[in-house]
Tab-separated table of C-alpha atoms in Angstrom:
chain	number	residue	atom	x	y	z
A	1247	MET	CA	34.846	179.019	59.165
A	1248	SER	CA	33.667	180.419	62.508
A	1249	ASP	CA	37.286	180.460	63.776
A	1250	VAL	CA	38.546	182.827	61.093
A	1251	ILE	CA	35.484	185.081	61.301
A	1252	SER	CA	35.715	185.562	65.064
A	1253	GLY	CA	39.524	185.654	64.994
A	1254	LEU	CA	39.680	188.456	62.416
A	1255	LYS	CA	37.048	190.413	64.335
A	1256	ARG	CA	38.915	189.934	67.637
A	1257	ASP	CA	42.451	190.636	66.383
A	1258	PHE	CA	41.881	193.248	63.656
A	1259	ASP	CA	38.270	194.382	63.892
A	1260	ILE	CA	37.735	193.070	60.349
A	1261	SER	CA	34.315	191.739	59.227
A	1262	PHE	CA	33.867	190.420	55.696
A	1263	LYS	CA	30.772	191.241	53.645
A	1264	ASP	CA	31.404	188.256	51.365
A	1265	VAL	CA	32.156	185.280	53.616
A	1266	HIS	CA	32.512	182.948	50.607
A	1267	LEU	CA	35.469	185.003	49.454
A	1268	LEU	CA	37.083	184.758	52.888
A	1269	ASN	CA	36.472	181.005	52.792
A	1270	GLU	CA	38.155	180.705	49.389
A	1271	ALA	CA	41.238	182.553	50.701
A	1272	PHE	CA	41.807	179.870	53.352
A	1273	THR	CA	40.866	176.778	51.311
A	1274	HIS	CA	43.635	174.391	50.241
A	1275	GLY	CA	43.184	172.087	47.229
A	1276	THR	CA	43.434	168.943	49.384
A	1277	TYR	CA	40.369	170.043	51.360
A	1278	LEU	CA	38.267	170.270	48.202
A	1279	HIS	CA	39.420	166.799	47.118
A	1280	GLU	CA	38.223	165.405	50.431
A	1281	ASN	CA	34.960	167.367	50.537
A	1282	LEU	CA	33.521	166.929	47.060
A	1283	HIS	CA	30.197	168.503	48.067
A	1284	ASP	CA	32.117	171.798	48.506
A	1285	LYS	CA	31.834	173.431	45.105
A	1286	GLY	CA	34.141	176.319	46.074
A	1287	ARG	CA	37.596	177.155	44.812
A	1288	ASP	CA	40.990	176.896	46.461
A	1289	TYR	CA	43.073	179.964	47.361
A	1290	GLN	CA	45.246	180.051	44.237
A	1291	ARG	CA	43.437	182.612	42.065
A	1292	LEU	CA	43.292	184.961	45.060
A	1293	GLU	CA	46.996	184.380	45.711
A	1294	PHE	CA	47.711	185.492	42.112
A	1295	LEU	CA	45.951	188.790	42.794
A	1296	GLY	CA	47.252	189.196	46.367
A	1297	ASP	CA	50.861	189.044	45.228
A	1298	SER	CA	50.311	192.228	43.170
A	1299	VAL	CA	48.283	193.918	45.900
A	1300	MET	CA	51.176	193.413	48.335
A	1301	GLN	CA	53.727	194.693	45.809
A	1302	LEU	CA	51.761	197.908	45.422
A	1303	MET	CA	50.951	198.388	49.121
A	1304	VAL	CA	54.616	198.026	50.084
A	1305	ALA	CA	55.887	200.224	47.237
A	1306	ASP	CA	53.288	202.899	48.044
A	1307	PHE	CA	54.162	202.837	51.781
A	1308	LEU	CA	57.893	203.215	51.075
A	1309	TYR	CA	57.452	205.814	48.310
A	1310	ARG	CA	55.351	208.125	50.483
A	1311	ASP	CA	56.954	207.601	53.900
A	1312	PHE	CA	60.597	207.717	52.796
A	1313	SER	CA	60.623	210.635	50.412
A	1314	ASN	CA	64.396	211.127	50.702
A	1315	TRP	CA	65.234	207.562	49.623
A	1316	ASN	CA	66.397	206.901	46.082
A	1317	GLU	CA	65.046	204.066	43.934
A	1318	GLY	CA	67.903	201.740	44.989
A	1319	GLN	CA	67.081	202.086	48.687
A	1320	LEU	CA	63.359	201.756	47.990
A	1321	THR	CA	63.904	198.586	45.974
A	1322	GLU	CA	66.144	197.021	48.633
A	1323	ALA	CA	63.581	197.695	51.362
A	1324	ARG	CA	60.738	196.348	49.211
A	1325	ILE	CA	62.589	193.105	48.496
A	1326	SER	CA	63.189	192.501	52.211
A	1327	MET	CA	59.524	193.169	53.010
A	1328	VAL	CA	57.821	191.026	50.349
A	1329	GLN	CA	59.894	187.857	50.801
A	1330	SER	CA	58.382	184.533	51.933
A	1331	LYS	CA	60.037	184.636	55.367
A	1332	SER	CA	58.311	187.946	55.982
A	1333	PHE	CA	54.797	186.949	54.866
A	1334	SER	CA	54.850	183.578	56.652
A	1335	HIS	CA	55.946	185.301	59.881
A	1336	PHE	CA	53.037	187.759	59.779
A	1337	ALA	CA	50.605	184.999	58.739
A	1338	ARG	CA	51.548	183.107	61.930
A	1339	LEU	CA	51.232	186.236	64.092
A	1340	ALA	CA	47.711	186.700	62.689
A	1341	HIS	CA	46.890	183.010	63.468
A	1342	PHE	CA	46.341	182.183	59.784
A	1343	ASP	CA	47.941	178.759	60.395
A	1344	GLU	CA	44.885	177.914	62.540
A	1345	TYR	CA	42.383	178.923	59.857
A	1346	ILE	CA	43.598	176.994	56.768
A	1347	LEU	CA	41.176	174.336	55.505
A	1348	LEU	CA	43.192	171.197	54.702
A	1349	SER	CA	42.530	167.502	54.152
A	1350	LYS	CA	42.910	165.333	57.256
A	1351	SER	CA	46.209	163.833	56.068
A	1352	SER	CA	47.707	167.247	55.183
A	1353	LYS	CA	46.674	168.442	58.628
A	1354	LYS	CA	48.464	165.474	60.210
A	1355	GLN	CA	51.595	166.366	58.213
A	1356	LYS	CA	51.301	169.898	59.631
A	1357	LEU	CA	51.154	171.463	56.169
A	1358	ASN	CA	49.472	174.446	57.826
A	1359	ASP	CA	52.834	175.302	59.391
A	1360	ASN	CA	54.671	175.274	56.049
A	1361	ASP	CA	56.339	178.615	55.228
A	1362	ASN	CA	55.464	178.523	51.528
A	1363	LEU	CA	51.810	177.774	52.173
A	1364	LEU	CA	51.588	180.472	54.863
A	1365	GLU	CA	53.113	182.971	52.441
A	1366	ASP	CA	50.498	182.026	49.826
A	1367	ILE	CA	47.656	182.256	52.346
A	1368	PHE	CA	48.858	185.676	53.513
A	1369	GLU	CA	48.595	186.845	49.882
A	1370	SER	CA	45.215	185.217	49.244
A	1371	PHE	CA	43.817	186.830	52.415
A	1372	ILE	CA	45.138	190.237	51.308
A	1373	ALA	CA	43.421	189.829	47.914
A	1374	ALA	CA	40.134	188.832	49.549
A	1375	LEU	CA	40.289	191.872	51.828
A	1376	TYR	CA	41.135	194.083	48.815
A	1377	ILE	CA	38.128	192.828	46.820
A	1378	ASP	CA	35.764	192.921	49.802
A	1379	GLN	CA	36.748	196.312	51.228
A	1380	GLY	CA	39.287	198.046	48.989
A	1381	ILE	CA	42.777	199.453	49.436
A	1382	PRO	CA	42.114	201.492	52.636
A	1383	ALA	CA	41.163	198.325	54.570
A	1384	VAL	CA	44.319	196.544	53.370
A	1385	ARG	CA	46.410	199.530	54.406
A	1386	LYS	CA	44.799	199.507	57.866
A	1387	PHE	CA	45.594	195.790	58.295
A	1388	LEU	CA	49.208	196.301	57.183
A	1389	ASP	CA	49.607	199.341	59.447
A	1390	LYS	CA	48.933	196.988	62.358
A	1391	THR	CA	51.258	194.229	61.095
A	1392	LEU	CA	53.914	194.588	58.385
A	1393	PHE	CA	54.333	198.376	58.390
A	1394	LYS	CA	54.352	198.580	62.194
A	1395	ALA	CA	57.108	195.952	62.256
A	1396	PHE	CA	59.036	197.848	59.573
A	1397	ASN	CA	58.962	201.030	61.625
A	1398	GLU	CA	60.167	199.059	64.648
A	1399	GLY	CA	63.213	197.749	62.746
A	1400	TYR	CA	61.988	194.162	62.249
A	1401	PHE	CA	63.354	193.952	58.695
A	1402	ASN	CA	66.903	194.954	59.644
A	1403	GLN	CA	67.625	191.268	60.318
A	1404	PHE	CA	67.235	190.534	56.580
A	1405	VAL	CA	69.838	193.120	55.601
A	1406	ASN	CA	73.402	191.839	55.381
A	1407	TYR	CA	75.123	194.619	57.318
A	1408	LYS	CA	78.521	192.905	57.240
A	1409	SER	CA	78.646	193.177	53.452
A	1410	LYS	CA	77.075	196.647	53.458
A	1411	LEU	CA	79.816	197.807	55.854
A	1412	GLN	CA	82.436	196.218	53.581
A	1413	GLU	CA	81.057	198.077	50.551
A	1414	LEU	CA	80.853	201.356	52.439
A	1415	VAL	CA	84.406	201.429	53.769
A	1416	GLN	CA	85.922	200.157	50.514
A	1417	GLN	CA	84.772	203.333	48.799
A	1418	VAL	CA	87.769	205.101	50.393
A	1419	GLY	CA	90.348	202.499	49.353
A	1420	LYS	CA	91.923	199.376	50.846
A	1421	VAL	CA	90.563	198.871	54.349
A	1422	GLU	CA	90.762	195.936	56.753
A	1423	ILE	CA	87.686	195.015	58.811
A	1424	LYS	CA	88.112	192.691	61.800
A	1425	TYR	CA	85.536	191.309	64.228
A	1426	VAL	CA	86.979	190.569	67.692
A	1427	VAL	CA	85.198	188.763	70.530
A	1428	THR	CA	85.738	190.941	73.637
A	1429	ASN	CA	83.543	189.132	76.127
A	1430	GLN	CA	82.167	185.617	76.371
A	1431	ASP	CA	79.822	184.703	79.137
A	1432	SER	CA	76.966	182.370	79.885
A	1433	ILE	CA	74.332	182.312	82.543
A	1434	ASN	CA	73.857	178.640	81.759
A	1435	GLU	CA	74.607	176.279	78.865
A	1436	GLU	CA	71.433	177.195	77.028
A	1437	GLU	CA	72.076	180.922	77.222
A	1438	PRO	CA	75.513	181.786	75.898
A	1439	TYR	CA	76.372	185.465	75.466
A	1440	TYR	CA	78.993	187.161	73.298
A	1441	GLU	CA	80.274	190.685	72.802
A	1442	VAL	CA	82.052	191.658	69.589
A	1443	ASP	CA	83.900	194.808	68.459
A	1444	VAL	CA	84.328	195.861	64.813
A	1445	LEU	CA	87.827	197.154	64.094
A	1446	ILE	CA	88.315	199.139	60.906
A	1447	ASN	CA	92.040	199.429	60.186
A	1448	GLY	CA	92.565	198.590	63.856
A	1449	ILE	CA	90.219	201.246	65.244
A	1450	LYS	CA	87.011	200.311	67.053
A	1451	ASN	CA	83.976	201.537	65.108
A	1452	GLY	CA	81.126	199.688	66.728
A	1453	SER	CA	80.188	196.770	68.951
A	1454	GLY	CA	77.361	194.308	69.399
A	1455	SER	CA	76.207	191.467	71.594
A	1456	GLY	CA	74.181	188.339	70.995
A	1457	ARG	CA	73.620	184.681	71.741
A	1458	SER	CA	76.113	183.588	69.085
A	1459	ILE	CA	79.300	185.145	67.723
A	1460	LYS	CA	77.551	185.448	64.342
A	1461	GLU	CA	74.632	187.358	65.842
A	1462	ALA	CA	76.933	189.669	67.819
A	1463	GLU	CA	79.030	190.371	64.684
A	1464	LYS	CA	75.897	191.213	62.703
A	1465	ILE	CA	74.725	193.738	65.279
A	1466	ALA	CA	78.218	195.225	65.597
A	1467	ALA	CA	78.365	195.640	61.787
A	1468	GLN	CA	74.908	197.249	61.789
A	1469	ASN	CA	75.977	199.748	64.468
A	1470	ALA	CA	79.212	200.585	62.654
A	1471	TYR	CA	77.376	200.942	59.336
A	1472	LYS	CA	74.753	203.278	60.776
A	1473	GLU	CA	77.390	205.445	62.455
A	1474	LEU	CA	79.640	205.673	59.376
A	1475	SER	CA	76.860	206.214	56.827
A	1476	ASP	CA	75.572	209.176	58.832
A	1477	LEU	CA	78.919	211.038	58.569
B	297	MET	CA	56.090	220.882	29.466
B	298	SER	CA	53.284	222.408	27.417
B	299	ASP	CA	53.554	219.516	24.912
B	300	VAL	CA	52.739	216.820	27.431
B	301	ILE	CA	49.985	218.850	29.103
B	302	SER	CA	48.150	219.567	25.864
B	303	GLY	CA	48.922	216.108	24.479
B	304	LEU	CA	47.442	214.266	27.470
B	305	LYS	CA	44.384	216.516	27.380
B	306	ARG	CA	43.916	215.966	23.629
B	307	ASP	CA	44.538	212.197	23.548
B	308	PHE	CA	43.138	211.033	26.909
B	309	ASP	CA	41.255	213.963	28.440
B	310	ILE	CA	43.707	213.859	31.369
B	311	SER	CA	44.592	217.059	33.293
B	312	PHE	CA	47.074	216.878	36.193
B	313	LYS	CA	46.484	218.789	39.421
B	314	ASP	CA	50.183	218.561	40.311
B	315	VAL	CA	52.117	219.547	37.186
B	316	HIS	CA	55.466	219.152	39.003
B	317	LEU	CA	54.708	215.475	39.452
B	318	LEU	CA	53.920	215.116	35.742
B	319	ASN	CA	57.178	216.906	34.998
B	320	GLU	CA	59.147	214.520	37.218
B	321	ALA	CA	57.654	211.503	35.409
B	322	PHE	CA	59.127	212.680	32.084
B	323	THR	CA	62.496	213.994	33.343
B	324	HIS	CA	65.646	212.010	32.509
B	325	GLY	CA	68.774	212.328	34.666
B	326	THR	CA	70.817	213.793	31.779
B	327	TYR	CA	68.384	216.716	31.557
B	328	LEU	CA	68.979	217.622	35.213
B	329	HIS	CA	72.758	217.460	34.699
B	330	GLU	CA	72.455	219.953	31.884
B	331	ASN	CA	69.954	222.237	33.642
B	332	LEU	CA	71.395	222.681	37.113
B	333	HIS	CA	68.879	225.418	37.957
B	334	ASP	CA	66.191	222.703	37.793
B	335	LYS	CA	66.006	221.387	41.351
B	336	GLY	CA	63.522	218.644	40.421
B	337	ARG	CA	63.995	214.882	40.423
B	338	ASP	CA	64.324	212.427	37.582
B	339	TYR	CA	61.658	209.774	36.859
B	340	GLN	CA	63.278	206.907	38.769
B	341	ARG	CA	61.450	207.025	42.098
B	342	LEU	CA	58.151	207.223	40.216
B	343	GLU	CA	59.205	204.297	38.038
B	344	PHE	CA	59.772	202.234	41.217
B	345	LEU	CA	56.173	202.876	42.246
B	346	GLY	CA	54.685	202.614	38.744
B	347	ASP	CA	56.035	199.101	38.276
B	348	SER	CA	53.876	197.921	41.208
B	349	VAL	CA	50.864	199.952	40.107
B	350	MET	CA	50.983	198.228	36.702
B	351	GLN	CA	51.368	194.774	38.267
B	352	LEU	CA	48.216	195.340	40.308
B	353	MET	CA	46.185	196.970	37.537
B	354	VAL	CA	46.906	194.093	35.152
B	355	ALA	CA	46.313	191.389	37.788
B	356	ASP	CA	43.058	193.038	38.866
B	357	PHE	CA	41.853	193.358	35.246
B	358	LEU	CA	42.581	189.686	34.516
B	359	TYR	CA	41.254	188.395	37.851
B	360	ARG	CA	37.876	190.113	37.431
B	361	ASP	CA	37.358	189.859	33.666
B	362	PHE	CA	38.468	186.238	33.261
B	363	SER	CA	36.774	184.537	36.170
B	364	ASN	CA	37.041	181.076	34.599
B	365	TRP	CA	40.833	181.227	34.178
B	366	ASN	CA	43.057	179.377	36.621
B	367	GLU	CA	46.151	180.941	38.200
B	368	GLY	CA	48.426	179.480	35.498
B	369	GLN	CA	46.479	181.153	32.684
B	370	LEU	CA	46.255	184.403	34.639
B	371	THR	CA	50.009	184.417	35.290
B	372	GLU	CA	50.829	183.695	31.643
B	373	ALA	CA	48.620	186.553	30.456
B	374	ARG	CA	50.053	188.939	33.039
B	375	ILE	CA	53.628	188.174	32.005
B	376	SER	CA	52.837	188.906	28.349
B	377	MET	CA	51.142	192.198	29.279
B	378	VAL	CA	53.728	193.704	31.638
B	379	GLN	CA	56.829	193.049	29.535
B	380	SER	CA	59.049	195.850	28.162
B	381	LYS	CA	57.969	195.305	24.557
B	382	SER	CA	54.394	195.917	25.662
B	383	PHE	CA	54.969	199.083	27.710
B	384	SER	CA	57.306	200.690	25.173
B	385	HIS	CA	54.745	200.052	22.422
B	386	PHE	CA	51.960	201.804	24.355
B	387	ALA	CA	54.317	204.605	25.420
B	388	ARG	CA	54.958	205.329	21.722
B	389	LEU	CA	51.250	205.179	20.857
B	390	ALA	CA	50.644	207.765	23.596
B	391	HIS	CA	53.450	209.977	22.160
B	392	PHE	CA	55.510	209.692	25.358
B	393	ASP	CA	58.685	209.603	23.216
B	394	GLU	CA	57.950	213.231	22.279
B	395	TYR	CA	57.551	214.359	25.896
B	396	ILE	CA	60.738	213.042	27.587
B	397	LEU	CA	63.103	215.749	28.859
B	398	LEU	CA	66.651	214.775	27.864
B	399	SER	CA	70.034	216.464	27.540
B	400	LYS	CA	70.827	217.765	24.050
B	401	SER	CA	73.361	214.984	23.378
B	402	SER	CA	70.970	212.226	24.544
B	403	LYS	CA	68.326	213.719	22.288
B	404	LYS	CA	70.738	213.612	19.355
B	405	GLN	CA	71.397	209.933	20.122
B	406	LYS	CA	67.622	209.408	20.033
B	407	LEU	CA	67.552	207.973	23.555
B	408	ASN	CA	63.873	208.959	23.625
B	409	ASP	CA	63.218	206.107	21.166
B	410	ASN	CA	64.948	203.499	23.349
B	411	ASP	CA	62.624	200.630	24.387
B	412	ASN	CA	63.969	200.384	27.945
B	413	LEU	CA	63.604	204.097	28.597
B	414	LEU	CA	60.106	204.152	27.114
B	415	GLU	CA	59.122	201.238	29.348
B	416	ASP	CA	60.430	203.144	32.387
B	417	ILE	CA	58.629	206.336	31.375
B	418	PHE	CA	55.383	204.444	30.858
B	419	GLU	CA	55.681	203.229	34.473
B	420	SER	CA	56.675	206.623	35.893
B	421	PHE	CA	53.708	208.243	34.119
B	422	ILE	CA	51.358	205.580	35.549
B	423	ALA	CA	52.693	206.283	39.081
B	424	ALA	CA	52.243	210.036	38.653
B	425	LEU	CA	48.660	209.521	37.469
B	426	TYR	CA	48.039	207.140	40.411
B	427	ILE	CA	49.301	209.684	42.972
B	428	ASP	CA	47.556	212.625	41.322
B	429	GLN	CA	44.165	210.997	40.661
B	430	GLY	CA	44.042	207.487	42.128
B	431	ILE	CA	43.352	204.019	40.757
B	432	PRO	CA	40.137	204.837	38.820
B	433	ALA	CA	42.020	207.323	36.594
B	434	VAL	CA	44.749	204.756	35.893
B	435	ARG	CA	42.111	202.171	35.021
B	436	LYS	CA	40.439	204.626	32.630
B	437	PHE	CA	43.768	205.302	30.878
B	438	LEU	CA	44.517	201.568	30.584
B	439	ASP	CA	40.995	200.831	29.314
B	440	LYS	CA	41.816	203.092	26.353
B	441	THR	CA	45.285	201.575	25.751
B	442	LEU	CA	46.594	198.285	27.209
B	443	PHE	CA	43.286	196.633	28.117
B	444	LYS	CA	41.621	197.647	24.862
B	445	ALA	CA	44.537	196.081	22.974
B	446	PHE	CA	44.292	192.939	25.106
B	447	ASN	CA	40.620	192.526	24.252
B	448	GLU	CA	41.467	192.997	20.569
B	449	GLY	CA	44.029	190.152	20.698
B	450	TYR	CA	47.177	192.305	20.547
B	451	PHE	CA	49.037	190.116	23.060
B	452	ASN	CA	48.474	186.864	21.148
B	453	GLN	CA	51.663	187.608	19.219
B	454	PHE	CA	53.688	187.102	22.429
B	455	VAL	CA	52.226	183.669	23.085
B	456	ASN	CA	54.076	180.714	21.587
B	457	TYR	CA	51.105	178.823	20.140
B	458	LYS	CA	53.273	176.219	18.444
B	459	SER	CA	54.566	174.973	21.810
B	460	LYS	CA	51.156	175.379	23.455
B	461	LEU	CA	49.632	173.200	20.715
B	462	GLN	CA	52.414	170.645	21.238
B	463	GLU	CA	51.693	170.496	24.992
B	464	LEU	CA	47.961	170.226	24.424
B	465	VAL	CA	48.001	167.324	21.989
B	466	GLN	CA	50.708	165.414	23.899
B	467	GLN	CA	48.313	165.040	26.817
B	468	VAL	CA	46.639	162.233	24.887
B	469	GLY	CA	49.862	160.366	24.069
B	470	LYS	CA	52.304	160.263	21.186
B	471	VAL	CA	51.143	162.615	18.459
B	472	GLU	CA	52.869	163.979	15.334
B	473	ILE	CA	52.360	167.626	14.374
B	474	LYS	CA	53.327	168.755	10.884
B	475	TYR	CA	53.194	172.187	9.274
B	476	VAL	CA	52.743	172.043	5.474
B	477	VAL	CA	52.941	174.996	3.081
B	478	THR	CA	49.842	174.723	0.859
B	479	ASN	CA	50.124	177.952	-1.085
B	480	GLN	CA	52.953	180.312	-1.899
B	481	ASP	CA	52.266	183.506	-3.730
B	482	SER	CA	53.567	187.020	-4.057
B	483	ILE	CA	52.069	190.177	-5.463
B	484	ASN	CA	55.609	191.475	-5.760
B	485	GLU	CA	59.027	190.682	-4.272
B	486	GLU	CA	58.388	192.799	-1.193
B	487	GLU	CA	55.059	191.169	-0.384
B	488	PRO	CA	55.427	187.418	-0.259
B	489	TYR	CA	52.421	185.403	0.940
B	490	TYR	CA	52.201	181.905	2.419
B	491	GLU	CA	49.457	179.551	3.485
B	492	VAL	CA	50.151	176.745	5.954
B	493	ASP	CA	48.075	173.799	7.249
B	494	VAL	CA	48.634	172.086	10.608
B	495	LEU	CA	48.367	168.323	10.363
B	496	ILE	CA	47.908	166.394	13.604
B	497	ASN	CA	48.578	162.708	12.939
B	498	GLY	CA	48.003	163.513	9.294
B	499	ILE	CA	44.643	165.228	9.759
B	500	LYS	CA	44.212	168.948	9.064
B	501	ASN	CA	43.326	170.827	12.262
B	502	GLY	CA	43.868	174.437	11.305
B	503	SER	CA	45.465	176.756	8.791
B	504	GLY	CA	47.020	180.185	8.659
B	505	SER	CA	48.509	182.695	6.288
B	506	GLY	CA	51.239	185.318	6.569
B	507	ARG	CA	54.137	187.130	4.967
B	508	SER	CA	56.604	184.459	6.045
B	509	ILE	CA	56.303	180.695	6.562
B	510	LYS	CA	57.035	181.279	10.278
B	511	GLU	CA	54.199	183.771	10.618
B	512	ALA	CA	51.752	181.536	8.751
B	513	GLU	CA	52.720	178.543	10.955
B	514	LYS	CA	52.176	180.600	14.101
B	515	ILE	CA	48.680	181.636	13.075
B	516	ALA	CA	47.835	178.104	11.976
B	517	ALA	CA	48.975	176.784	15.388
B	518	GLN	CA	46.920	179.455	17.152
B	519	ASN	CA	43.793	178.466	15.190
B	520	ALA	CA	44.309	174.763	15.850
B	521	TYR	CA	44.989	175.413	19.555
B	522	LYS	CA	41.844	177.500	19.986
B	523	GLU	CA	39.686	174.918	18.227
B	524	LEU	CA	41.087	171.951	20.170
B	525	SER	CA	41.137	173.629	23.600
B	526	ASP	CA	37.426	174.460	23.253
B	527	LEU	CA	36.482	170.794	22.822
């Protein structure tokens, strides 16, 4: 347990009053099976609570900070933020994969790097922090992780801008959207590079670059969407 | 608006600091269409937030008050508590159907008695109370409504005890469950009355009564389940 205690202090300046609760948040069932003297619980009850804590924290953040968004936009943003891919990513950034208590065989199978488990552990940690220190402490932790990333555009990658662009331009009738590769380069074989233009009825409306045609198209669509939806 | 202000004061001793927020929680889109001078918003952004507030309040209540329940039992109870049938029921008990601001034609169509709308308004009210007065005020309101009803067994009706009993007894192998009507009576045609026994492998394990065979079977199953799951 010393790892998680010093790690949370170092990375987030968080110190738990109830260390047993913190322990529970990082305990997997297989660990308890192997250590029968440990009369504690696994993380699952905390995960039940943490799921709801995260739903509220994210909804509250969006509701207050984006006061001109309607409920459709709020819901779309919330869905992208509370998905497994999101929570497991931030669990790894916070080194939670190093803190999980597992049986020896589960450790060998690298279960601690499993996305679903990391998502669960992110939620169980959030619940433990909520019980130990209340909503303000959870908000502070998320301001340094999830909400910071949101404000920096991290969640844009989960939005399908190609289909959003399609929907947007189709509001004015029959429109043809084409993606054209305009430049293809590579410094070496491992670093290809593509540039793509979006043509809407033959007229260039945006461009993007990336390490695959797919990535470049996505960024081009995002740029075109942002430009057109601001008109 | 005077109805809802005096009603909330009378029924729950709640007074809003921000009356505009309370107004928004009870405003339907059709009302704004009809009253273009009203530059306010309808309830939908608040409903987005209130949904998450309710998820957390219910999860927190169950997590703390039922410390011996596992995550499966907690999840099952939460699902029964946050469903539309539940919220619309408590919205009616709190007279929210009388407070909704609707267009004249929607009022004529009795939209204010629609389950889905009442569910939404319950959530938008909860969000308004949360923003105006914080979590403790929401908890206090729910202690007088939803949580009180939970402790009085209101939500048992949403649990399928016949299938829960089936699952429970099948853990020990092949078992036959039979429901037998033991008494059938009626004071008059409008008030039939039935008594039912549950036989598990031929042995009586519980009984129930009700105004239909189905209702009597349900209560008998619930009694048998409670007795057997305590063993």
